[in-house]
Every structure is written in C-alpha cells, then in structure tokens.
mmCIF file of C-alpha atoms in Angstrom:
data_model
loop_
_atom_site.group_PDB
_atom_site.id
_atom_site.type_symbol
_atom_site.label_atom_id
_atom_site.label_comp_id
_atom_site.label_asym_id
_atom_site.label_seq_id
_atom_site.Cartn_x
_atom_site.Cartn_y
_atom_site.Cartn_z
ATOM 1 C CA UNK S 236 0.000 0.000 0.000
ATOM 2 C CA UNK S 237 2.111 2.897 -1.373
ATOM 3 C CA UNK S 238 1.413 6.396 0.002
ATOM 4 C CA UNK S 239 0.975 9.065 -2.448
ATOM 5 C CA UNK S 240 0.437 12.651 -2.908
ATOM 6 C CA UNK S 241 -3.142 13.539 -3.163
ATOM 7 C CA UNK S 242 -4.293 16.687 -5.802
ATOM 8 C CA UNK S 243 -7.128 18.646 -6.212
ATOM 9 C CA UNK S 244 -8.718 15.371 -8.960
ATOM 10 C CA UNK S 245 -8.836 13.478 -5.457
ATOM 11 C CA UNK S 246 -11.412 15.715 -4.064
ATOM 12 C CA UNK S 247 -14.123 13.253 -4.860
ATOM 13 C CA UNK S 248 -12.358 10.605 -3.259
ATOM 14 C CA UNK S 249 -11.446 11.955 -0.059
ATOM 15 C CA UNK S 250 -15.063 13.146 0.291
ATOM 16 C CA UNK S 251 -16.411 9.836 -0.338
ATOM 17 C CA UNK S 252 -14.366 8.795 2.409
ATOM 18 C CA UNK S 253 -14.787 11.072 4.803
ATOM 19 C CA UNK S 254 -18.812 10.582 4.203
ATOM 20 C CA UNK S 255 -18.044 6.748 4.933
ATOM 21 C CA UNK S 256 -17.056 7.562 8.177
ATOM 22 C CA UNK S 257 -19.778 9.538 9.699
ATOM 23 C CA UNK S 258 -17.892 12.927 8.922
ATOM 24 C CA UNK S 259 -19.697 15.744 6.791
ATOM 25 C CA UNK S 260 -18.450 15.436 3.035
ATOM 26 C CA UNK S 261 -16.726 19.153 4.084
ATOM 27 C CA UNK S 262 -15.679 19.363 0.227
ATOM 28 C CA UNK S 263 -14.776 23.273 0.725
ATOM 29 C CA UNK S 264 -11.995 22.922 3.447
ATOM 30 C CA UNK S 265 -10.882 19.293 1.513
ATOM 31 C CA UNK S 266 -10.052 22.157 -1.357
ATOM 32 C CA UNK S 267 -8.362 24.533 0.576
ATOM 33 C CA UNK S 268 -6.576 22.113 2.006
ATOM 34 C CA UNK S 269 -5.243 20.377 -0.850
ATOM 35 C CA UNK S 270 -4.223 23.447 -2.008
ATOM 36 C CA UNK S 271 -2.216 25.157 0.890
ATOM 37 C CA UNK S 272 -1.011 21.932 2.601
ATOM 38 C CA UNK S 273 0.206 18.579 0.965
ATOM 39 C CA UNK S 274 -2.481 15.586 1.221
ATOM 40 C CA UNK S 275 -1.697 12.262 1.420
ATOM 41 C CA UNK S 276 -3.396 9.259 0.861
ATOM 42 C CA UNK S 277 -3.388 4.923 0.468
ATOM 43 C CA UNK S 278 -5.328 3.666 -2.563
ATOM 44 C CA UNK S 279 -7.616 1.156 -1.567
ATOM 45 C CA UNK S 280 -6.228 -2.188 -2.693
ATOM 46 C CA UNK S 281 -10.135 -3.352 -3.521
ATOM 47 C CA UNK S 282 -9.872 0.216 -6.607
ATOM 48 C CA UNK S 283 -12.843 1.654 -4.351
ATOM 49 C CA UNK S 284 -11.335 5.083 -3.563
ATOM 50 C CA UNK S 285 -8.801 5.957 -0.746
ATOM 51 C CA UNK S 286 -7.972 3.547 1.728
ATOM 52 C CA UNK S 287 -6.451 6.055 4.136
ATOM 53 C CA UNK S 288 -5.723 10.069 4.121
ATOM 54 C CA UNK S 289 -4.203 12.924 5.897
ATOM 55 C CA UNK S 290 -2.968 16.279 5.351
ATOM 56 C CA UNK S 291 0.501 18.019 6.326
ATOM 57 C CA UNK S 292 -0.002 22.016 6.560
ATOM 58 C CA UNK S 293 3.612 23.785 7.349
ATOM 59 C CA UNK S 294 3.595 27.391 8.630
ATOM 60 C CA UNK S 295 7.002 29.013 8.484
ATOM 61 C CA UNK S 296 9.894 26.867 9.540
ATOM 62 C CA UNK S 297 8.817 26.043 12.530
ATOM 63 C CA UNK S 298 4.997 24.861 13.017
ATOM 64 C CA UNK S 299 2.986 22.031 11.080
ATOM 65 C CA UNK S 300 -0.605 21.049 11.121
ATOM 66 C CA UNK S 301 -1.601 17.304 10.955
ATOM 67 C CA UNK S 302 -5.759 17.416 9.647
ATOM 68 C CA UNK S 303 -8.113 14.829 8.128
ATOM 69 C CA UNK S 304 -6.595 11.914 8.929
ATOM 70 C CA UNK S 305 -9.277 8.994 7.990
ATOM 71 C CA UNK S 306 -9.080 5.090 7.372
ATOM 72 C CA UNK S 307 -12.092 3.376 5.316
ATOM 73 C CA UNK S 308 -13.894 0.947 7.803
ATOM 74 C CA UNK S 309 -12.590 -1.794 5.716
ATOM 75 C CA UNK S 310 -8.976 -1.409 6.390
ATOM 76 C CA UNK S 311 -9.145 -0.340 9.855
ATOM 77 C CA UNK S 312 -6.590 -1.824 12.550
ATOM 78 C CA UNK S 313 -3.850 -2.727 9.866
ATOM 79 C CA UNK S 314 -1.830 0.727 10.512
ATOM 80 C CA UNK S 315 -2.579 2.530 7.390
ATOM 81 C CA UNK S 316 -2.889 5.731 10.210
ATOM 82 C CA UNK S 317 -0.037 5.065 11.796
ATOM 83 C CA UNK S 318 2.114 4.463 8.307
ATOM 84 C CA UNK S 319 0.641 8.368 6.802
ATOM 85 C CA UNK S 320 1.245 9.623 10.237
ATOM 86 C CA UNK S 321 4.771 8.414 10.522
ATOM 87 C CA UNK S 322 5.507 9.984 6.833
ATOM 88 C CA UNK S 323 4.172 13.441 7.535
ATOM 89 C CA UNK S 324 5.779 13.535 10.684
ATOM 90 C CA UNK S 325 9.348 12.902 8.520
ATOM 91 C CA UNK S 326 8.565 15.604 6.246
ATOM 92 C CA UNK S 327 7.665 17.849 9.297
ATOM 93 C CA UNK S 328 10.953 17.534 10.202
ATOM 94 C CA UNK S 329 12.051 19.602 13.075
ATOM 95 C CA UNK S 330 8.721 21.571 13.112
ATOM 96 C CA UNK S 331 6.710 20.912 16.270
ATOM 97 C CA UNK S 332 3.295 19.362 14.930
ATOM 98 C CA UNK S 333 -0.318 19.666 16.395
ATOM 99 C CA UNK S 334 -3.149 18.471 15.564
ATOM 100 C CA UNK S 335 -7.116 18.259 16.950
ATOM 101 C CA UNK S 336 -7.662 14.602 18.326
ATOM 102 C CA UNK S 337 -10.851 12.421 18.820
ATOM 103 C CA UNK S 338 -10.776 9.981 21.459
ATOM 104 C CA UNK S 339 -10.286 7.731 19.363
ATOM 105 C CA UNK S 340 -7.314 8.821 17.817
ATOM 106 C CA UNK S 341 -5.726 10.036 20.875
ATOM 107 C CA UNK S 342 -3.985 6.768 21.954
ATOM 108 C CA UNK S 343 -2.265 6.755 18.265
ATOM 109 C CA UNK S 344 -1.143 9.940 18.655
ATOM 110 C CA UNK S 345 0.375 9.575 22.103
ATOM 111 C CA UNK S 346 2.475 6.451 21.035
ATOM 112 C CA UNK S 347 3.720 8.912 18.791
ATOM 113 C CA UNK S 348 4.835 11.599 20.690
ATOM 114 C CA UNK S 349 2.649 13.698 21.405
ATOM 115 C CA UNK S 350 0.905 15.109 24.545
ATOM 116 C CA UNK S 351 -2.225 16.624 25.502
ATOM 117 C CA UNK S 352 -1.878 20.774 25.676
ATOM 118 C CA UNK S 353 -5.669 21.257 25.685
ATOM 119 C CA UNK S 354 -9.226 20.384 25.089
ATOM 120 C CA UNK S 355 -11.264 22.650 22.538
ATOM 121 C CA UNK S 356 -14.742 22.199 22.698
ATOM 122 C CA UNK S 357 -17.031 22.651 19.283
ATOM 123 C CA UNK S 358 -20.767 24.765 20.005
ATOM 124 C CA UNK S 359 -23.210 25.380 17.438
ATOM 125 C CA UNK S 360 -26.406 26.782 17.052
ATOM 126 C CA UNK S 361 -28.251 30.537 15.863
ATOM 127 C CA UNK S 362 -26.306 32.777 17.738
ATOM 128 C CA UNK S 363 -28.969 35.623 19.253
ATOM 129 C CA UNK S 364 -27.489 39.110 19.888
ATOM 130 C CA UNK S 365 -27.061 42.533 18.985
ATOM 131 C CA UNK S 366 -24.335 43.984 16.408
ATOM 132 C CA UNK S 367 -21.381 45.726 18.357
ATOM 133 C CA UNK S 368 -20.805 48.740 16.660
ATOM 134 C CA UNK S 369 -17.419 48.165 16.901
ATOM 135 C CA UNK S 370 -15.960 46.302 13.494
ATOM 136 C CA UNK S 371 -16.059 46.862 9.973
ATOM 137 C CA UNK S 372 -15.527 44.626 6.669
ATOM 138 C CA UNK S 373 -12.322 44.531 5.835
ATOM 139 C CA UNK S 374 -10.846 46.162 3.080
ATOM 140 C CA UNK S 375 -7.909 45.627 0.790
ATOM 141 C CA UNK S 376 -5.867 47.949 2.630
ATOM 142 C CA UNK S 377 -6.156 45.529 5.888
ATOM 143 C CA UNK S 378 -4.285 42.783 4.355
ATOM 144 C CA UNK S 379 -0.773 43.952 6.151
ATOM 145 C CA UNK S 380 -2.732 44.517 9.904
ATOM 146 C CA UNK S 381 -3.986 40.971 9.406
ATOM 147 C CA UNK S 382 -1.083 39.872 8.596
ATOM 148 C CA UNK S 383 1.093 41.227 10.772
ATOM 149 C CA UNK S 384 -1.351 40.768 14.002
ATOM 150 C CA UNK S 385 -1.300 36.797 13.010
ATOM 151 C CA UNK S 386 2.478 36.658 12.555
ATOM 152 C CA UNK S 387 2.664 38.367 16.279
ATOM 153 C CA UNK S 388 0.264 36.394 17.865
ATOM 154 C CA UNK S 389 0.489 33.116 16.325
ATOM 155 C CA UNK S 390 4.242 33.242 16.058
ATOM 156 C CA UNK S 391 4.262 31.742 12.744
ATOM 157 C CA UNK S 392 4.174 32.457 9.277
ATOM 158 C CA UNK S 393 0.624 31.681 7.750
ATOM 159 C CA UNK S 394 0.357 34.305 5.337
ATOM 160 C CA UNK S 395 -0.514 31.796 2.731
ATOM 161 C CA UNK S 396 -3.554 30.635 4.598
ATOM 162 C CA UNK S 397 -4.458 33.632 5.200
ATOM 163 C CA UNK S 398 -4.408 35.657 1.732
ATOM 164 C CA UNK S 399 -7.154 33.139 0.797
ATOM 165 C CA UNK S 400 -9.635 34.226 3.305
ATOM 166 C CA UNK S 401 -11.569 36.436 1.499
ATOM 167 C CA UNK S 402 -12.588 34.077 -1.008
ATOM 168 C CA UNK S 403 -12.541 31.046 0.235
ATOM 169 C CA UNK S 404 -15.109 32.266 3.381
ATOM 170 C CA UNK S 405 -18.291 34.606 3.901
ATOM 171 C CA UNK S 406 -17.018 37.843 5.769
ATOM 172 C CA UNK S 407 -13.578 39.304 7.119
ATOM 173 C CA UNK S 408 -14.235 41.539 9.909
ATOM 174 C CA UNK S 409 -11.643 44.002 11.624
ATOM 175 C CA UNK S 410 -11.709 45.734 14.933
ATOM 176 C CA UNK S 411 -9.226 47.783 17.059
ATOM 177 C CA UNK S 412 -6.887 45.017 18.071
ATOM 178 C CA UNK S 413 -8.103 41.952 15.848
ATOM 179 C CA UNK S 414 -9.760 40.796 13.157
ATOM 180 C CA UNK S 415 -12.221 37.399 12.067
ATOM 181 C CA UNK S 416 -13.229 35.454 9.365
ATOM 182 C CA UNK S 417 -15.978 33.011 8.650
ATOM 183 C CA UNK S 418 -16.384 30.674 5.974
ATOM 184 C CA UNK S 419 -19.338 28.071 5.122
ATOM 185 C CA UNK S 420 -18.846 24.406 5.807
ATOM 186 C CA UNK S 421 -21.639 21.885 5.020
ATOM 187 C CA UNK S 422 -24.662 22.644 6.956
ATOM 188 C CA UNK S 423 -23.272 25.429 9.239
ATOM 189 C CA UNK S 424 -21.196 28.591 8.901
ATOM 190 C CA UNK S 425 -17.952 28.156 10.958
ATOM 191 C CA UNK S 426 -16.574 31.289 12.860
ATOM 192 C CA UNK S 427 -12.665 31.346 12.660
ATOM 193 C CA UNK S 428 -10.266 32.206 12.695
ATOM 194 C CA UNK S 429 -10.305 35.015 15.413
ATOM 195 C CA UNK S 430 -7.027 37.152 17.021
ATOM 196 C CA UNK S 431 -8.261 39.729 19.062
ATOM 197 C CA UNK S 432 -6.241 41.668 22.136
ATOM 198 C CA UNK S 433 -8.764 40.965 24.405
ATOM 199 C CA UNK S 434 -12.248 39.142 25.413
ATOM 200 C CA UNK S 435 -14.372 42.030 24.207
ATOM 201 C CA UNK S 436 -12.860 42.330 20.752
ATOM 202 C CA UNK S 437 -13.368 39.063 20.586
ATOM 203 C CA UNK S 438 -16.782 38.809 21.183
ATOM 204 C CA UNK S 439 -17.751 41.681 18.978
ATOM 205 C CA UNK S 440 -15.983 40.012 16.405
ATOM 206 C CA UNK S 441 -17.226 37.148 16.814
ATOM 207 C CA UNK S 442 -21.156 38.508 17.324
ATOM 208 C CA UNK S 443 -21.228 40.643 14.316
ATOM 209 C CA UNK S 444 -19.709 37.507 11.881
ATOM 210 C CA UNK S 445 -22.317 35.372 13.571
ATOM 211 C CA UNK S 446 -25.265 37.934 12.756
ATOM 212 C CA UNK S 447 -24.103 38.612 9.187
ATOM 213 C CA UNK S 448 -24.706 35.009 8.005
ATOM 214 C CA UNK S 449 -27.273 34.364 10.197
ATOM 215 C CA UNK S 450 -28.602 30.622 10.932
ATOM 216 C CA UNK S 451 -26.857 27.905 12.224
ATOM 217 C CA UNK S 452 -23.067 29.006 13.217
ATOM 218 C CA UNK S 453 -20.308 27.082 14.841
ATOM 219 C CA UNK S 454 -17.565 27.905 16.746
ATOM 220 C CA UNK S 455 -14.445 25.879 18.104
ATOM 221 C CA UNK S 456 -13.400 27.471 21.671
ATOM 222 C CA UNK S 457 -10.403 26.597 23.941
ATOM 223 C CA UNK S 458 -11.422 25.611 27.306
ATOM 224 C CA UNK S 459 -8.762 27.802 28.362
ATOM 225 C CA UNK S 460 -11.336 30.624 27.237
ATOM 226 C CA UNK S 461 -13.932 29.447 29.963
ATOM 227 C CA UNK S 462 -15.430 33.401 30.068
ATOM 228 C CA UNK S 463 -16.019 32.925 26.072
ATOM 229 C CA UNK S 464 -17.935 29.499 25.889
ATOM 230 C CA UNK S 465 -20.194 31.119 29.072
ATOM 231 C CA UNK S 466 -20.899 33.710 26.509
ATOM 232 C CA UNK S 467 -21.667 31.648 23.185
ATOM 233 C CA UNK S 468 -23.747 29.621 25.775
ATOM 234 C CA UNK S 469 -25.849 32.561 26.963
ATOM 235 C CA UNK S 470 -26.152 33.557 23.342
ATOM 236 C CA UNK S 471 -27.984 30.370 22.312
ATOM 237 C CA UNK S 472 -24.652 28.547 21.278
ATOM 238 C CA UNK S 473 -24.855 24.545 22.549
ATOM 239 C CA UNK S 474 -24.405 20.973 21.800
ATOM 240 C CA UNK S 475 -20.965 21.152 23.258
ATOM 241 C CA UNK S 476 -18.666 18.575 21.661
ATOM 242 C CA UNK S 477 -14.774 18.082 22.760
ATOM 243 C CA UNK S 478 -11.769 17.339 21.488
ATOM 244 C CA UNK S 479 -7.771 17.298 22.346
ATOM 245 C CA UNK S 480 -5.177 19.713 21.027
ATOM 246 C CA UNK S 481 -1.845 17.935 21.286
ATOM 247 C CA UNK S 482 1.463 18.840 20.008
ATOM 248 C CA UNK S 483 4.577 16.768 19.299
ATOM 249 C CA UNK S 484 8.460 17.997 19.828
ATOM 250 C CA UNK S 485 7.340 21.311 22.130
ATOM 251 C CA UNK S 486 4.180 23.357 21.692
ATOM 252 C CA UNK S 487 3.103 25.548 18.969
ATOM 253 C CA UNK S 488 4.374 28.862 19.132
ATOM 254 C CA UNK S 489 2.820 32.325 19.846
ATOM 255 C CA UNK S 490 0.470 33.548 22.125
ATOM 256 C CA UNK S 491 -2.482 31.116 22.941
ATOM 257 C CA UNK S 492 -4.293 34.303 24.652
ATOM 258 C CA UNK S 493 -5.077 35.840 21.921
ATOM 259 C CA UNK S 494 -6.125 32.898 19.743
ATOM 260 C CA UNK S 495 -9.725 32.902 20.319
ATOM 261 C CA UNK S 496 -11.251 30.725 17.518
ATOM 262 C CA UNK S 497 -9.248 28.417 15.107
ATOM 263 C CA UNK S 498 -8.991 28.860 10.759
ATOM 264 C CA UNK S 499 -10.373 25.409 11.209
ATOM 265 C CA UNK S 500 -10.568 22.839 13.685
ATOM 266 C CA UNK S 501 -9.270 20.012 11.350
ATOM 267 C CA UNK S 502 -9.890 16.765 13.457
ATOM 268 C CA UNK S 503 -7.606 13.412 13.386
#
C-alpha cells in the first residue's frame, strides 16, 4: 500500500471517504486544504477510492498542522494511520506538529509523541445578539494589519492561509486590536479564525460575523477561554462537543491568549 500525494482530482475521493465515516463530506476545506497543505493518501487495494488520508499544513519553519486523517472501515486496525502519520511527521521535520484529536485517535497519537496541551470544545447553534458597533468589513488595505497581528500572535508564518480568506469564506471583519473570518462548511457557517487583544474584541468580532450570516453558526473554543464558551452559551450557542489539542516535539508557538477561535478545527 504505497502512500501518495493527493491533488485537487482526489477531491471526490477523499469526500467519499470522509462521508463513509460519519464525517460531513466538508468538500470546501478538503479544497483549501489540498491546495495550501500537501495531502496524502493509500489507494484502496479493492480500486474503491482511498484507503487512508491525511494532510501536512507547514507554517514558516517552525509549526505544522496534521488534519483529516481517515481510514475506510474496511482497512481499519492494519496501521494505514499510523504508516501516513509516521511519513508526515518525517517531512515535518524539526517543526513541532499539532493536531485536533478524537478519542479515538488520541492513543495513536500519544504512542507517537505527542501530549495533551488542551481540550477545545465545538458549540453550534443561531447565535442571538445585537451587532457591536465596533468592526467593519475589511478592506484591501487591511491585508498587512492581518497579517502582521497573526504573525505576532500566532508566532508563525501563515500568510498563505491567510491571503485566501476572502474568497474562500463569507465575511472578514476588523476591529481595534483583531480581526475574524468566517467561511461556510456543510450545513453550518464556521466562525474562525479570530485574534483579538482581548475578550471584548473578541466577542464583537465574533457577534457581528455570527449575525451577518445568520442561521446555524459554529464555533471551536479553547477551554482555556472558559469566560467565552459562558458567553456563546448565553447567546444560544450549545451541543458542546470536545476534542484534544496535542502537540509533538514542544508546543506551537505564539500567544495562545489571543487565539480565540481556530482557521479550522481540522480533526484526526
């Protein structure tokens, strides 16, 4: 079972899988993130699709992102995960790697390396509120701020990530001290990524991107931000779900403060 790189003509593929195993066919972020990151995959030895998947995002020269790691039912417990995961982790090199983890593919991930820094727990629902008065869309002319804010706060270089916002999602909003995307995902409209300086900024942010799409929203908060999930709770935000953030070879960089919602909480 050779492992190959995956392109944008395995789109259909990787959604098929993905659909197999209970996950939304999330064809918009498979795109993206065939395009900015480098997907890899197993053929299934039967010719029916992919038998296994995962994608390797770098930012900068220090940080990499592990996402959408899968296995079809039907190869399960032969270590097609653990055979991807071991490649990406080679072409990570000396990066420090995290990634969002199930419980189910925690105990892979700690044989691994890698330890638990964090639970992030997923809300949705129709967010009900009142605009803040205090962001605006963002213009072309915001690109450096954004930029620059990320690069601070996230220690990192993801510039490439985020040039693509505005047309891969809904709405970039800015504010004194941050700015926030959204983009839509299947059913829902997810809310990320947000940097703000502070809880406030965050929430108008986050409010006002809710509002402007309307419906069902989601958002993926650190527990570590206990004061924000109270507030997406009282603002009709529920059906908590959790998962790990872990991290291999040190933590990610930056400042975990100010990192109030995610690009996208890409699960493994």
């Amino acid at each position: 079972m050779r492992i190959r790189r995956l392109t944008s003509d395995d789109l259909d593929a990787c959604t098929r899988l993905a659909e197999s195993r209970d996950w939304g066919p999330e064809r918009h972020k498979w795109g993206l993130l065939l395009d900015v990151g480098e997907g890899y995959g197993i053929d299934a030895p039967d010719g029916d699709g992919l038998a296994a998947t995962n994608v390797l995002t770098r930012y900068g020269d220090d940080h990499a992102v592990i996402s959408m790691v899968l296995t079809a039912s039907r190869y399960a417990r032969q270590g097609l995960a653990r055979k991807l995961m071991e490649h990406v982790l080679a072409e990570a090199g000396e990066r420090t790697v995290s990634l969002h983890a199930t419980d189910a593919g925690r105990p892979l991930y700690e044989q691994l390396g890698f330890r638990v820094l964090g639970r992030v727990v997923k809300h949705t629902g129709v967010f009900r509120g009142e605009p803040s008065g205090r962001t605006r869309p963002a213009g072309d002319d915001d690109l450096g701020m954004i930029l620059a804010l990320d690069a601070e706060v996230f220690g990192t270089d993801r510039s490439a990530l985020l040039r693509r916002m505005s047309g891969f999602g809904e709405q970039v909003l800015v504010a004194d001290g941050g700015f926030g995307h959204c983009w839509r995902n299947d059913g829902n409209v997810v809310i990320g990524p947000v940097v703000a300086r502070d809880l406030a900024t965050a929430q108008a942010l986050i409010g006002d991107l809710a509002l402007h799409v309307g419906g069902e929203v989601r958002m993926d908060v650190d527990t570590a931000h206990a004061d924000l999930i109270r507030w997406a709770e009282a603002h009709g935000m529920g059906e908590p779900w959790a998962v790990s953030l872990m991290a291999r070879d040190g933590s990610p960089p930056g400042d975990r403060s100010r990192q109030f919602l995610p690009f996208m909480q890409a699960l493994g």
